Coordinates of C-alpha atoms and ligand atoms in Angstrom, one line a residue:
M203 CA -16.4 -31.8 -7.5
Q204 CA -13.7 -34.1 -6.0
S205 CA -13.6 -34.5 -2.3
D206 CA -11.3 -36.1 0.2
P207 CA -11.6 -35.6 4.0
A208 CA -7.8 -35.5 4.2
L209 CA -7.7 -32.3 2.0
L210 CA -7.8 -29.7 4.8
V211 CA -7.4 -26.7 2.5
G212 CA -8.2 -26.8 -1.2
F213 CA -8.7 -24.1 -3.8
D214 CA -12.2 -23.0 -2.5
K215 CA -11.0 -20.0 -0.5
S216 CA -8.0 -18.6 -2.4
D217 CA -5.5 -19.7 0.2
D218 CA -1.8 -19.6 -0.6
A219 CA -1.4 -23.4 -0.8
C220 CA -3.3 -26.6 -0.3
V221 CA -2.9 -28.7 2.9
Y222 CA -3.3 -32.5 2.9
K223 CA -3.4 -34.4 6.1
V224 CA -1.1 -37.5 6.1
S225 CA -1.3 -38.4 9.9
D226 CA -2.3 -36.8 13.2
E227 CA 1.2 -35.2 13.3
L228 CA 1.8 -34.3 9.6
A229 CA 0.2 -32.5 6.7
L230 CA 1.7 -31.7 3.3
V231 CA 1.6 -28.1 2.0
Q232 CA 1.8 -27.9 -1.7
T233 CA 2.0 -24.9 -4.1
V234 CA 3.3 -23.9 -7.5
D235 CA 4.2 -20.6 -9.0
F236 CA 6.2 -19.4 -12.0
F237 CA 6.4 -16.3 -14.2
P238 CA 8.5 -14.5 -16.8
P239 CA 11.6 -12.5 -15.7
V240 CA 11.0 -9.5 -13.4
V241 CA 14.6 -8.5 -13.3
D242 CA 17.2 -8.7 -16.0
D243 CA 20.0 -10.5 -14.1
P244 CA 19.2 -14.3 -14.6
Y245 CA 20.7 -15.4 -11.4
M246 CA 18.7 -12.9 -9.4
F247 CA 15.5 -13.8 -11.4
G248 CA 16.0 -17.4 -10.3
Q249 CA 16.3 -16.3 -6.7
V250 CA 13.2 -14.1 -6.9
A251 CA 11.1 -16.8 -8.5
A252 CA 12.2 -19.3 -5.9
A253 CA 11.7 -17.0 -2.9
N254 CA 8.2 -16.2 -4.3
A255 CA 7.2 -19.8 -4.7
L256 CA 8.6 -20.9 -1.3
S257 CA 6.7 -18.0 0.3
D258 CA 3.3 -19.7 -0.1
V259 CA 4.5 -22.5 2.1
Y260 CA 5.7 -20.0 4.7
A261 CA 2.4 -18.1 4.5
M262 CA 0.6 -21.4 5.6
G263 CA 3.0 -21.7 8.5
G264 CA 4.8 -24.6 6.9
E265 CA 8.4 -25.6 6.2
P266 CA 9.4 -26.2 2.6
K267 CA 11.0 -29.6 2.0
T268 CA 11.2 -30.6 -1.7
C269 CA 11.0 -28.4 -4.8
L270 CA 10.6 -29.1 -8.5
N271 CA 11.8 -26.7 -11.2
I272 CA 9.3 -25.5 -13.8
M273 CA 10.9 -23.8 -16.7
G274 CA 10.0 -22.5 -20.2
I275 CA 12.8 -21.5 -22.5
P276 CA 12.8 -20.1 -26.1
R277 CA 14.5 -22.0 -28.8
D278 CA 18.2 -20.9 -29.0
F279 CA 18.0 -19.4 -25.5
P280 CA 21.6 -19.1 -24.2
K281 CA 22.5 -22.2 -22.1
E282 CA 24.5 -20.0 -19.8
V283 CA 21.4 -17.9 -19.0
T284 CA 19.3 -21.0 -18.3
R285 CA 22.0 -22.3 -16.0
E286 CA 22.1 -19.0 -14.1
I287 CA 18.4 -18.9 -13.5
L288 CA 18.5 -22.5 -12.2
R289 CA 21.5 -21.7 -10.0
G290 CA 19.6 -18.8 -8.5
G291 CA 16.6 -21.0 -7.7
Y292 CA 18.9 -23.8 -6.4
D293 CA 20.7 -21.4 -4.0
K294 CA 17.5 -19.9 -2.7
V295 CA 16.0 -23.4 -2.1
A296 CA 19.2 -24.4 -0.2
E297 CA 18.9 -21.3 1.9
A298 CA 15.4 -22.3 2.8
G299 CA 16.7 -25.7 4.0
A300 CA 14.8 -27.5 1.2
V301 CA 16.1 -29.5 -1.8
V302 CA 15.5 -29.3 -5.6
A303 CA 14.5 -32.8 -6.4
G304 CA 13.8 -32.5 -10.2
G305 CA 11.8 -30.5 -12.6
H306 CA 10.6 -30.1 -16.1
T307 CA 11.5 -27.7 -19.0
I308 CA 9.5 -27.0 -22.1
L309 CA 10.0 -24.8 -25.2
D310 CA 8.3 -21.5 -24.8
E311 CA 8.3 -18.2 -26.7
E312 CA 9.0 -16.3 -23.5
P313 CA 11.3 -17.6 -20.7
K314 CA 9.5 -18.5 -17.5
Y315 CA 10.7 -20.0 -14.3
G316 CA 9.4 -21.1 -10.9
L317 CA 8.9 -24.0 -8.5
S318 CA 6.4 -26.5 -7.3
V319 CA 7.1 -26.7 -3.6
T320 CA 6.0 -29.3 -1.0
G321 CA 6.4 -28.6 2.7
F322 CA 5.4 -30.0 6.0
V323 CA 3.0 -28.5 8.6
H324 CA 1.2 -29.8 11.7
P325 CA -2.4 -30.6 10.6
D326 CA -3.8 -28.6 13.6
R327 CA -1.4 -25.7 13.3
F328 CA -1.4 -24.1 9.8
Y329 CA -2.6 -20.6 8.8
R330 CA -5.3 -19.8 6.4
N331 CA -5.9 -16.3 5.0
C332 CA -9.2 -16.2 6.8
G333 CA -9.6 -16.6 10.5
A334 CA -8.8 -13.0 11.7
R335 CA -10.7 -11.9 14.7
P336 CA -11.8 -8.4 16.0
G337 CA -9.0 -6.9 18.0
D338 CA -6.2 -8.6 16.0
V339 CA -3.2 -6.5 15.1
L340 CA -2.1 -6.5 11.4
I341 CA 1.6 -7.0 10.9
L342 CA 3.5 -6.8 7.6
T343 CA 7.1 -7.9 7.2
K344 CA 8.5 -6.3 4.0
P345 CA 8.3 -2.8 2.5
L346 CA 5.8 -2.1 -0.4
G347 CA 6.5 -0.8 -3.8
T348 CA 8.4 -3.5 -5.8
G349 CA 5.8 -3.6 -8.5
I350 CA 6.3 0.1 -9.2
L351 CA 10.1 -0.4 -9.1
T352 CA 10.1 -3.3 -11.6
T353 CA 8.0 -1.2 -13.9
A354 CA 10.4 1.7 -13.6
A355 CA 13.4 -0.7 -14.2
K356 CA 11.8 -2.0 -17.4
A357 CA 11.5 1.6 -18.6
D358 CA 15.2 2.1 -17.6
L359 CA 14.3 4.7 -15.1
L360 CA 15.6 3.1 -12.0
A361 CA 19.0 4.0 -10.4
E362 CA 21.4 1.1 -9.7
E363 CA 21.1 1.5 -5.9
D364 CA 17.3 1.4 -6.0
K365 CA 17.5 -1.7 -8.3
A366 CA 19.7 -3.3 -5.7
S367 CA 17.3 -2.6 -2.8
M368 CA 14.3 -3.9 -5.0
I369 CA 16.2 -7.1 -5.6
R370 CA 17.2 -7.4 -2.0
I371 CA 13.5 -7.2 -1.0
M372 CA 12.3 -9.7 -3.6
T373 CA 15.0 -12.3 -2.9
E374 CA 14.5 -12.2 0.8
L375 CA 12.9 -15.4 2.1
N376 CA 9.8 -15.2 4.3
R377 CA 11.3 -17.9 6.4
K378 CA 12.3 -15.8 9.5
A379 CA 8.9 -14.1 9.5
R380 CA 7.3 -17.5 9.5
D381 CA 9.6 -18.8 12.3
V382 CA 8.5 -15.8 14.5
F383 CA 4.8 -16.2 13.7
V384 CA 4.7 -19.9 14.7
Q385 CA 5.8 -18.7 18.2
C386 CA 2.9 -16.3 18.4
D387 CA -0.9 -16.5 18.4
V388 CA -1.5 -15.9 14.7
H389 CA -5.1 -16.1 13.5
A390 CA -4.6 -15.6 9.8
C391 CA -1.7 -15.2 7.5
T392 CA -1.0 -14.7 3.8
D393 CA 1.8 -13.3 1.6
V394 CA 1.4 -10.0 -0.2
T395 CA 1.9 -10.8 -3.9
G396 CA 0.0 -10.1 -7.2
F397 CA -3.1 -8.5 -5.7
G398 CA -1.2 -6.0 -3.6
L399 CA -1.6 -5.2 0.1
M400 CA -5.2 -4.1 -0.5
G401 CA -6.2 -7.2 -2.5
H402 CA -4.7 -9.7 0.0
L403 CA -6.1 -7.8 3.0
F404 CA -9.5 -7.8 1.4
E405 CA -9.3 -11.5 0.9
M406 CA -8.5 -11.8 4.6
V407 CA -11.7 -10.1 5.7
D408 CA -14.1 -10.7 2.8
G409 CA -17.0 -12.9 3.8
T410 CA -16.0 -12.8 7.5
D411 CA -17.4 -10.8 10.4
C412 CA -14.4 -8.6 10.3
E413 CA -13.2 -5.4 8.6
A414 CA -9.7 -3.8 8.6
A415 CA -8.6 -0.4 9.8
V416 CA -5.2 0.5 8.3
D417 CA -2.9 3.3 9.4
T418 CA -1.1 4.2 6.1
K419 CA 1.5 6.3 8.0
A420 CA 2.7 3.1 9.7
I421 CA 3.3 1.3 6.3
D422 CA 6.8 1.2 5.0
I423 CA 6.4 2.3 1.4
L424 CA 9.7 2.7 -0.5
P425 CA 10.1 6.5 -0.9
V426 CA 11.4 6.1 -4.5
A427 CA 8.3 4.0 -5.3
L428 CA 6.1 6.9 -4.1
D429 CA 8.1 9.3 -6.3
F430 CA 7.5 7.1 -9.4
A431 CA 3.8 6.7 -8.4
R432 CA 3.5 10.5 -8.4
M433 CA 4.9 10.6 -11.9
G434 CA 2.4 7.9 -13.0
V435 CA 5.0 5.1 -13.3
L436 CA 2.8 2.2 -12.2
A437 CA 2.4 -1.5 -12.9
E438 CA -0.4 -2.5 -15.2
G439 CA -1.6 -4.9 -12.4
M440 CA -2.1 -1.9 -10.1
Y441 CA -5.1 -0.9 -12.2
R442 CA -6.5 -4.4 -12.1
N443 CA -6.1 -4.6 -8.4
R444 CA -7.8 -1.2 -7.9
S445 CA -10.9 -2.3 -9.9
Y446 CA -10.9 -5.7 -8.1
C447 CA -11.4 -4.3 -4.6
E448 CA -11.5 -0.4 -4.7
A449 CA -15.2 -0.4 -4.0
Q450 CA -14.5 -2.2 -0.7
V451 CA -11.8 0.3 0.4
D452 CA -12.6 3.6 2.1
Q453 CA -9.6 5.7 1.1
G454 CA -10.4 8.6 3.4
T455 CA -8.1 11.5 2.7
V456 CA -5.1 9.3 1.9
Q457 CA -3.0 10.6 -1.0
T458 CA -3.5 8.9 -4.4
A459 CA 0.2 7.9 -4.7
V460 CA 0.1 6.2 -1.3
C461 CA -3.1 4.3 -2.3
D462 CA -1.4 3.3 -5.6
A463 CA 1.4 1.7 -3.5
L464 CA -1.2 -0.2 -1.5
F465 CA -2.7 -1.6 -4.7
D466 CA 0.7 -2.2 -6.2
P467 CA 1.2 -5.9 -7.2
Q468 CA 4.2 -7.3 -5.3
T469 CA 6.5 -10.1 -6.4
S470 CA 7.7 -12.1 -3.4
G471 CA 6.3 -9.6 -0.9
G472 CA 6.2 -9.9 2.8
L473 CA 3.9 -11.9 5.1
L474 CA 0.7 -10.2 6.3
A475 CA -0.6 -11.7 9.6
A476 CA -3.5 -11.0 12.0
V477 CA -2.0 -11.5 15.4
A478 CA -3.9 -11.8 18.7
P479 CA -3.6 -8.4 20.5
E480 CA -1.9 -9.8 23.6
D481 CA 0.9 -11.3 21.4
A482 CA 1.4 -8.3 19.0
E483 CA 4.1 -6.5 21.0
K484 CA 6.1 -9.7 21.6
C485 CA 5.7 -10.6 17.9
L486 CA 6.9 -7.2 16.6
A487 CA 9.9 -7.3 19.0
M488 CA 10.9 -10.7 17.8
L489 CA 10.5 -9.7 14.1
Q490 CA 12.8 -6.7 14.7
G491 CA 16.1 -7.3 13.0
Q492 CA 14.9 -10.7 11.6
V493 CA 12.7 -9.3 8.8
L494 CA 13.3 -6.4 6.4
S495 CA 10.6 -4.3 7.9
A496 CA 8.4 -5.2 10.9
Q497 CA 5.3 -3.0 10.6
R498 CA 2.2 -2.8 12.7
I499 CA -0.1 -1.5 10.0
G500 CA -3.5 -1.6 11.6
T501 CA -6.2 -3.6 13.4
V502 CA -9.1 -5.9 12.7
R503 CA -12.5 -4.8 13.9
G504 CA -16.0 -6.3 13.9
Y505 CA -17.7 -5.8 10.5
E506 CA -20.4 -3.1 10.6
G507 CA -21.6 -3.5 7.0
G508 CA -20.5 -1.6 3.9
K509 CA -16.8 -1.4 3.1
R510 CA -14.3 -3.8 4.4
I511 CA -11.1 -1.7 4.6
F512 CA -10.7 1.7 6.1
L513 CA -7.6 3.8 5.4
K514 CA -6.4 6.7 7.4
Ligands
CO665 CO1 0.5 -16.3 -1.8
CO666 CO1 -5.9 -16.8 19.6

């Protein structure tokens, strides 16, 4: 096992990115993420992939600085499509105030795109996904249900306007959410992605002296996603997420379709933060109008043994 005292966060605790201390004032945040197209418009796919990769730096409380493209393209892939994907990524990185500084492309049977991102953070002021304390308020910054909608879109079931709002959610940077959180007393933060809200919330409390109480009525679930969930249109990853942590979740009397949305894997989802109770109102007020959906979804409590997440 390699070790280096300057490595403040490694891959031991499933954090969003690693953190490496350079000086008393500066630490590097580094992350990489790439995947096959989740939407059919190549420019939008580039934007989604970039927003998703940048998000792990925001989840640590950092500011993205340099990005490297990572791309796989099939032989004879149209040059124009490749260019559009890269342009989408480039524009999103520019919006984040960072730069694309290079990259690497290989031949691949299925197209893939994403970024390696390096950012800056203060070595004493970054967020981990653990660190929540009893009494903290759980705040989420984007609506849920994009995994269900991408599944519906692939089956050609999604109306154009719903497709547009799905893309709007997935291309939205978590930058403004991060900019608000750094002005508040945030004890833990992560972004909601492949493991769904339940999976990422479980990682926040697993192995700690905390559990989470979630008010599902306060969660902004896209109504059209709930409709599809009721019809059984669900992402494959939802079932994986369910089996990963279902045993730790007390679902109470919450409807199955709502639970499905809580386990729904998100691409480029919002930030989930545990905020000190005395800062929660201020934080929510500041998020209002800055993020797509500022939601107070529950609270952190002292762990009493047994399950880790309680839904009502
Ligand atoms: Co993440
Ligand atoms: Co505090």
